């Protein structure tokens, strides 16, 4: 059995009941980590000034992003968070919380990665896609994970 198939087997709904002797206190740090990630989207306003000045080192450059173009990234993330949370409930019941949480982490981390590529290449649409759409879906899935 490969590592990937072993990982996927542990994410199935059959494995959500803990075995005898499992330390349930291990769940608390995981839940805190999930909710810290979910709450990070609400700190978006901290990123606005650095994103606006991303290419202007000392002074503004001609191709800097405007405040109005950057501030909508937060709204995009919140919209996708809500849509993913609304539609993921039924899917969560089918596949279980482990698979949902794993996909949420992959989407959230992948969204941040794509957004960071957008920042480094100065492509605003990549930030909307990565942080806004993909990352927002990851946060929405994390919301419904118990």
Coordinates of N, CA and C in Angstrom, one line a residue:
X1 N 0.9 -1.2 0.0 CA 0.0 0.0 0.0 C 0.9 1.2 0.0
X2 N 0.6 2.2 -0.9 CA 1.4 3.4 -0.9 C 1.1 4.3 0.2
X3 N 1.9 5.3 0.4 CA 1.7 6.3 1.5 C 0.4 7.1 1.2
X4 N 0.2 7.4 -0.1 CA -1.0 8.2 -0.4 C -2.3 7.4 -0.2
X5 N -2.3 6.2 -0.5 CA -3.5 5.4 -0.3 C -3.7 5.1 1.2
X6 N -2.6 5.0 1.9 CA -2.8 4.9 3.4 C -3.3 6.1 4.0
X7 N -2.9 7.3 3.5 CA -3.4 8.6 4.0 C -4.9 8.7 3.7
X8 N -5.2 8.4 2.5 CA -6.6 8.5 2.1 C -7.5 7.6 2.9
X9 N -7.0 6.4 3.2 CA -7.8 5.4 4.0 C -8.0 6.0 5.4
X10 N -7.1 6.7 6.0 CA -7.3 7.3 7.3 C -8.2 8.5 7.3
X11 N -8.5 9.0 6.1 CA -9.4 10.2 6.0 C -10.9 9.8 5.8
X12 N -11.2 8.5 5.7 CA -12.5 8.0 5.4 C -13.4 8.2 6.7
X13 N -14.7 8.2 6.4 CA -15.6 8.3 7.5 C -15.6 7.2 8.5
X14 N -15.1 6.0 8.1 CA -15.0 4.9 9.0 C -14.0 5.1 10.2
X15 N -13.1 6.0 10.0 CA -12.0 6.3 11.0 C -12.3 7.4 11.9
X16 N -13.5 7.9 12.0 CA -13.8 9.1 12.8 C -14.1 8.8 14.3
X17 N -14.3 7.5 14.5 CA -14.5 7.1 15.9 C -13.1 6.7 16.5
X18 N -12.8 7.3 17.6 CA -11.5 7.1 18.2 C -11.4 5.7 18.8
X19 N -10.2 5.2 18.8 CA -10.0 3.9 19.4 C -9.8 4.0 20.9
X20 N -10.0 2.9 21.6 CA -9.9 2.9 23.0 C -8.5 3.5 23.5
X21 N -8.5 4.4 24.4 CA -7.2 5.0 24.9 C -6.7 6.2 24.2
X22 N -7.5 6.7 23.2 CA -7.1 7.9 22.5 C -7.2 9.1 23.4
X23 N -6.2 9.9 23.4 CA -6.1 11.1 24.2 C -6.9 12.2 23.5
X24 N -8.1 12.5 23.9 CA -9.0 13.4 23.2 C -8.5 14.9 23.4
X25 N -7.6 15.1 24.3 CA -7.0 16.4 24.5 C -6.2 16.8 23.2
X26 N -5.8 15.9 22.4 CA -5.1 16.2 21.2 C -6.0 16.9 20.2
X27 N -7.3 16.8 20.3 CA -8.2 17.5 19.4 C -8.2 19.0 19.6
X28 N -8.0 19.4 20.9 CA -8.1 20.9 21.2 C -7.1 21.7 20.4
X29 N -5.8 21.3 20.4 CA -4.9 22.1 19.6 C -5.2 22.2 18.1
X30 N -5.7 21.1 17.6 CA -6.1 21.0 16.2 C -7.3 22.0 15.9
X31 N -8.2 22.0 16.8 CA -9.4 22.9 16.7 C -8.9 24.4 16.8
X32 N -8.0 24.6 17.7 CA -7.5 26.0 17.8 C -6.8 26.4 16.6
X33 N -6.0 25.5 16.0 CA -5.2 25.8 14.8 C -6.2 26.1 13.6
X34 N -7.3 25.3 13.5 CA -8.2 25.6 12.4 C -8.9 26.9 12.6
X35 N -9.3 27.3 13.8 CA -10.0 28.5 14.0 C -9.0 29.7 13.9
X36 N -7.7 29.6 14.2 CA -6.8 30.7 14.0 C -6.7 30.9 12.5
X37 N -6.7 29.9 11.7 CA -6.7 30.0 10.2 C -7.9 30.7 9.7
X38 N -9.1 30.3 10.2 CA -10.3 30.9 9.8 C -10.3 32.4 10.2
X39 N -9.9 32.7 11.4 CA -9.9 34.1 11.8 C -8.9 35.0 11.1
X40 N -7.9 34.4 10.4 CA -6.9 35.2 9.8 C -7.4 36.0 8.6
X41 N -8.5 35.5 8.0 CA -9.1 36.3 6.9 C -9.6 37.6 7.4
X42 N -10.0 37.8 8.6 CA -10.5 39.0 9.1 C -9.4 40.0 9.4
X43 N -8.1 39.6 9.3 CA -7.0 40.5 9.5 C -6.5 41.1 8.1
X44 N -7.3 40.9 7.1 CA -6.9 41.3 5.8 C -6.5 42.8 5.7
X45 N -7.1 43.7 6.4 CA -6.8 45.1 6.3 C -5.4 45.4 6.7
X46 N -4.7 44.5 7.4 CA -3.3 44.7 7.7 C -2.4 44.5 6.4
X47 N -2.9 43.7 5.5 CA -2.2 43.5 4.2 C -2.4 44.6 3.2
X48 N -3.4 45.4 3.3 CA -3.8 46.4 2.3 C -2.6 47.4 2.0
X49 N -2.1 48.1 3.0 CA -1.0 49.0 2.7 C 0.3 48.4 2.1
X50 N 0.8 47.2 2.6 CA 1.9 46.6 1.9 C 1.6 46.2 0.4
X51 N 0.4 45.7 0.2 CA 0.0 45.3 -1.2 C -0.1 46.5 -2.1
X52 N -0.6 47.7 -1.6 CA -0.7 48.9 -2.4 C 0.7 49.4 -2.8
X53 N 1.6 49.3 -1.9 CA 3.0 49.7 -2.1 C 3.9 48.6 -2.6
X54 N 3.4 47.5 -3.0 CA 4.2 46.3 -3.3 C 5.4 46.6 -4.2
X55 N 5.2 47.4 -5.2 CA 6.4 47.7 -6.1 C 7.1 49.0 -5.8
X56 N 6.4 49.9 -5.2 CA 7.1 51.1 -4.8 C 7.9 51.0 -3.5
X57 N 9.2 50.9 -3.6 CA 10.0 50.7 -2.5 C 10.0 51.9 -1.5
X58 N 10.4 53.1 -2.1 CA 10.4 54.3 -1.2 C 9.2 55.1 -1.5
X59 N 8.9 55.3 -2.8 CA 7.7 56.0 -3.2 C 6.8 55.2 -4.1
X60 N 5.6 55.6 -4.3 CA 4.7 54.8 -5.1 C 5.2 54.7 -6.6
X61 N 5.0 53.6 -7.2 CA 5.3 53.4 -8.6 C 4.0 53.6 -9.4
X62 N 4.2 53.8 -10.7 CA 3.1 54.1 -11.6 C 2.1 52.9 -11.7
X63 N 2.7 51.7 -11.5 CA 1.8 50.5 -11.7 C 1.4 49.8 -10.3
X64 N 1.5 50.6 -9.3 CA 1.0 50.1 -8.0 C -0.5 49.9 -8.0
X65 N -0.9 48.9 -7.2 CA -2.4 48.6 -7.2 C -3.1 49.7 -6.4
X66 N -4.3 50.0 -6.8 CA -5.0 51.0 -6.0 C -5.7 50.4 -4.8
X67 N -6.1 51.2 -3.9 CA -6.7 50.7 -2.7 C -8.0 50.0 -3.0
X68 N -8.8 50.6 -4.0 CA -10.1 50.0 -4.4 C -9.9 48.6 -5.0
X69 N -8.8 48.4 -5.7 CA -8.6 47.1 -6.4 C -8.1 46.0 -5.4
X70 N -7.4 46.4 -4.3 CA -6.9 45.5 -3.3 C -8.0 45.1 -2.3
X71 N -8.8 46.1 -1.9 CA -9.8 45.8 -0.8 C -10.8 44.8 -1.2
X72 N -11.1 44.6 -2.4 CA -12.1 43.6 -2.8 C -11.6 42.2 -2.7
X73 N -10.4 42.0 -2.5 CA -9.9 40.6 -2.3 C -10.5 40.0 -1.0
X74 N -10.6 40.8 0.0 CA -11.2 40.4 1.3 C -12.7 40.0 1.0
X75 N -13.4 40.8 0.3 CA -14.8 40.5 0.0 C -14.9 39.2 -0.8
X76 N -14.0 39.0 -1.7 CA -14.1 37.8 -2.5 C -13.8 36.6 -1.6
X77 N -12.9 36.7 -0.7 CA -12.6 35.5 0.2 C -13.8 35.3 1.1
X78 N -14.5 36.3 1.6 CA -15.7 36.1 2.4 C -16.8 35.5 1.6
X79 N -17.0 35.9 0.4 CA -18.1 35.4 -0.4 C -17.9 33.9 -0.7
X80 N -16.6 33.5 -1.0 CA -16.3 32.1 -1.3 C -16.3 31.3 0.0
X81 N -16.0 31.9 1.1 CA -16.1 31.3 2.4 C -17.5 30.9 2.7
X82 N -18.4 31.8 2.5 CA -19.9 31.6 2.7 C -20.4 30.5 1.8
X83 N -20.1 30.6 0.5 CA -20.6 29.7 -0.5 C -20.1 28.3 -0.2
X84 N -18.8 28.1 0.2 CA -18.3 26.8 0.5 C -18.9 26.2 1.7
X85 N -19.1 27.1 2.7 CA -19.7 26.6 4.0 C -21.1 26.2 3.7
X86 N -21.8 26.9 2.9 CA -23.2 26.6 2.6 C -23.4 25.3 1.8
X87 N -22.5 25.0 0.9 CA -22.6 23.8 0.1 C -21.9 22.6 0.6
X88 N -21.0 22.8 1.6 CA -20.2 21.7 2.1 C -20.8 20.9 3.1
X89 N -21.9 21.3 3.7 CA -22.5 20.6 4.8 C -23.0 19.2 4.4
X90 N -23.6 19.1 3.3 CA -24.1 17.8 2.8 C -22.9 16.9 2.5
X91 N -21.9 17.4 1.9 CA -20.7 16.7 1.5 C -20.0 16.2 2.8
X92 N -19.9 17.0 3.8 CA -19.3 16.6 5.1 C -20.0 15.4 5.6
X93 N -21.3 15.3 5.6 CA -22.0 14.1 6.1 C -21.6 12.9 5.3
X94 N -21.3 13.0 4.0 CA -21.0 11.9 3.2 C -19.6 11.4 3.4
X95 N -18.6 12.3 3.5 CA -17.2 11.9 3.6 C -16.6 12.0 4.9
X96 N -17.2 12.7 5.9 CA -16.7 12.8 7.2 C -15.8 14.0 7.4
X97 N -15.5 14.3 8.7 CA -14.8 15.6 9.0 C -13.3 15.5 8.7
X98 N -12.7 14.3 8.7 CA -11.3 14.3 8.4 C -11.0 14.7 7.0
X99 N -11.7 14.1 6.0 CA -11.5 14.4 4.6 C -11.8 15.9 4.3
X100 N -12.9 16.4 5.0 CA -13.3 17.8 4.8 C -12.2 18.7 5.3
X101 N -11.7 18.4 6.5 CA -10.6 19.2 7.1 C -9.3 19.1 6.3
X102 N -9.0 18.0 5.8 CA -7.8 17.8 4.9 C -7.9 18.7 3.7
X103 N -9.1 18.6 3.0 CA -9.3 19.4 1.8 C -9.3 20.9 2.1
X104 N -9.9 21.2 3.3 CA -9.9 22.6 3.7 C -8.4 23.1 3.9
X105 N -7.6 22.3 4.5 CA -6.2 22.7 4.7 C -5.4 22.9 3.4
X106 N -5.7 21.9 2.5 CA -5.0 22.0 1.2 C -5.5 23.2 0.4
X107 N -6.8 23.5 0.4 CA -7.3 24.7 -0.3 C -6.8 26.0 0.3
X108 N -6.8 26.1 1.6 CA -6.3 27.3 2.3 C -4.9 27.5 2.0
X109 N -4.0 26.5 2.2 CA -2.6 26.6 2.0 C -2.3 26.8 0.5
X110 N -3.0 26.1 -0.3 CA -2.8 26.4 -1.8 C -3.2 27.7 -2.2
X111 N -4.3 28.2 -1.6 CA -4.7 29.6 -1.9 C -3.7 30.6 -1.5
X112 N -3.1 30.4 -0.3 CA -2.0 31.3 0.1 C -0.8 31.3 -0.8
X113 N -0.5 30.1 -1.2 CA 0.7 29.9 -2.1 C 0.4 30.6 -3.5
X114 N -0.8 30.4 -4.1 CA -1.1 31.1 -5.3 C -1.1 32.6 -5.1
X115 N -1.7 33.0 -4.0 CA -1.7 34.5 -3.7 C -0.3 35.0 -3.6
X116 N 0.6 34.3 -3.0 CA 1.9 34.8 -2.8 C 2.7 34.9 -4.2
X117 N 2.4 33.9 -5.1 CA 2.9 34.0 -6.4 C 2.4 35.2 -7.1
X118 N 1.1 35.5 -6.9 CA 0.5 36.7 -7.5 C 1.2 38.0 -7.0
X119 N 1.5 38.0 -5.7 CA 2.2 39.2 -5.2 C 3.6 39.3 -5.8
X120 N 4.3 38.2 -5.8 CA 5.7 38.3 -6.3 C 5.8 38.6 -7.8
X121 N 4.8 38.1 -8.6 CA 4.8 38.4 -10.0 C 4.0 39.6 -10.4
X122 N 3.4 40.3 -9.4 CA 2.6 41.5 -9.5 C 1.4 41.2 -10.4
X123 N 0.7 40.1 -10.2 CA -0.5 39.7 -10.9 C -1.7 39.7 -9.9
X124 N -2.5 40.8 -10.0 CA -3.6 40.9 -9.0 C -4.6 39.8 -9.2
X125 N -4.8 39.3 -10.4 CA -5.8 38.3 -10.6 C -5.4 37.0 -9.9
X126 N -4.1 36.7 -9.7 CA -3.7 35.5 -9.0 C -4.0 35.6 -7.5
X127 N -4.0 36.8 -7.0 CA -4.3 37.0 -5.6 C -5.8 36.8 -5.4
X128 N -6.6 37.3 -6.3 CA -8.1 37.1 -6.3 C -8.4 35.6 -6.4
X129 N -7.7 34.9 -7.3 CA -7.9 33.5 -7.5 C -7.5 32.7 -6.3
X130 N -6.2 33.0 -5.8 CA -5.6 32.2 -4.8 C -6.2 32.5 -3.4
X131 N -6.0 33.7 -2.9 CA -6.4 34.0 -1.6 C -8.0 34.2 -1.6
X132 N -8.5 34.8 -2.6 CA -10.0 35.1 -2.6 C -10.8 33.8 -2.8
X133 N -10.6 33.2 -3.9 CA -11.5 32.1 -4.3 C -11.1 30.8 -3.7
X134 N -9.9 30.3 -3.9 CA -9.4 29.0 -3.4 C -9.3 29.0 -1.9
X135 N -8.6 30.1 -1.4 CA -8.4 30.2 0.1 C -9.7 30.4 0.8
X136 N -10.6 31.2 0.2 CA -12.0 31.3 0.8 C -12.7 30.1 0.8
X137 N -12.6 29.2 -0.2 CA -13.3 27.9 -0.2 C -12.7 27.0 0.9
X138 N -11.4 27.1 1.1 CA -10.8 26.3 2.2 C -11.3 26.8 3.5
X139 N -11.4 28.1 3.7 CA -11.9 28.6 5.0 C -13.4 28.2 5.2
X140 N -14.2 28.2 4.2 CA -15.5 27.7 4.3 C -15.7 26.3 4.7
X141 N -14.8 25.4 4.1 CA -14.8 24.0 4.5 C -14.4 23.8 5.9
X142 N -13.4 24.7 6.3 CA -12.9 24.6 7.7 C -14.0 25.0 8.7
X143 N -14.9 25.9 8.3 CA -16.0 26.3 9.2 C -16.9 25.2 9.5
X144 N -17.2 24.3 8.5 CA -18.2 23.3 8.7 C -17.6 22.0 9.3
X145 N -16.2 21.9 9.4 CA -15.6 20.8 10.0 C -15.8 20.9 11.5
X146 N -16.4 19.9 12.1 CA -16.6 19.9 13.6 C -15.3 19.7 14.4

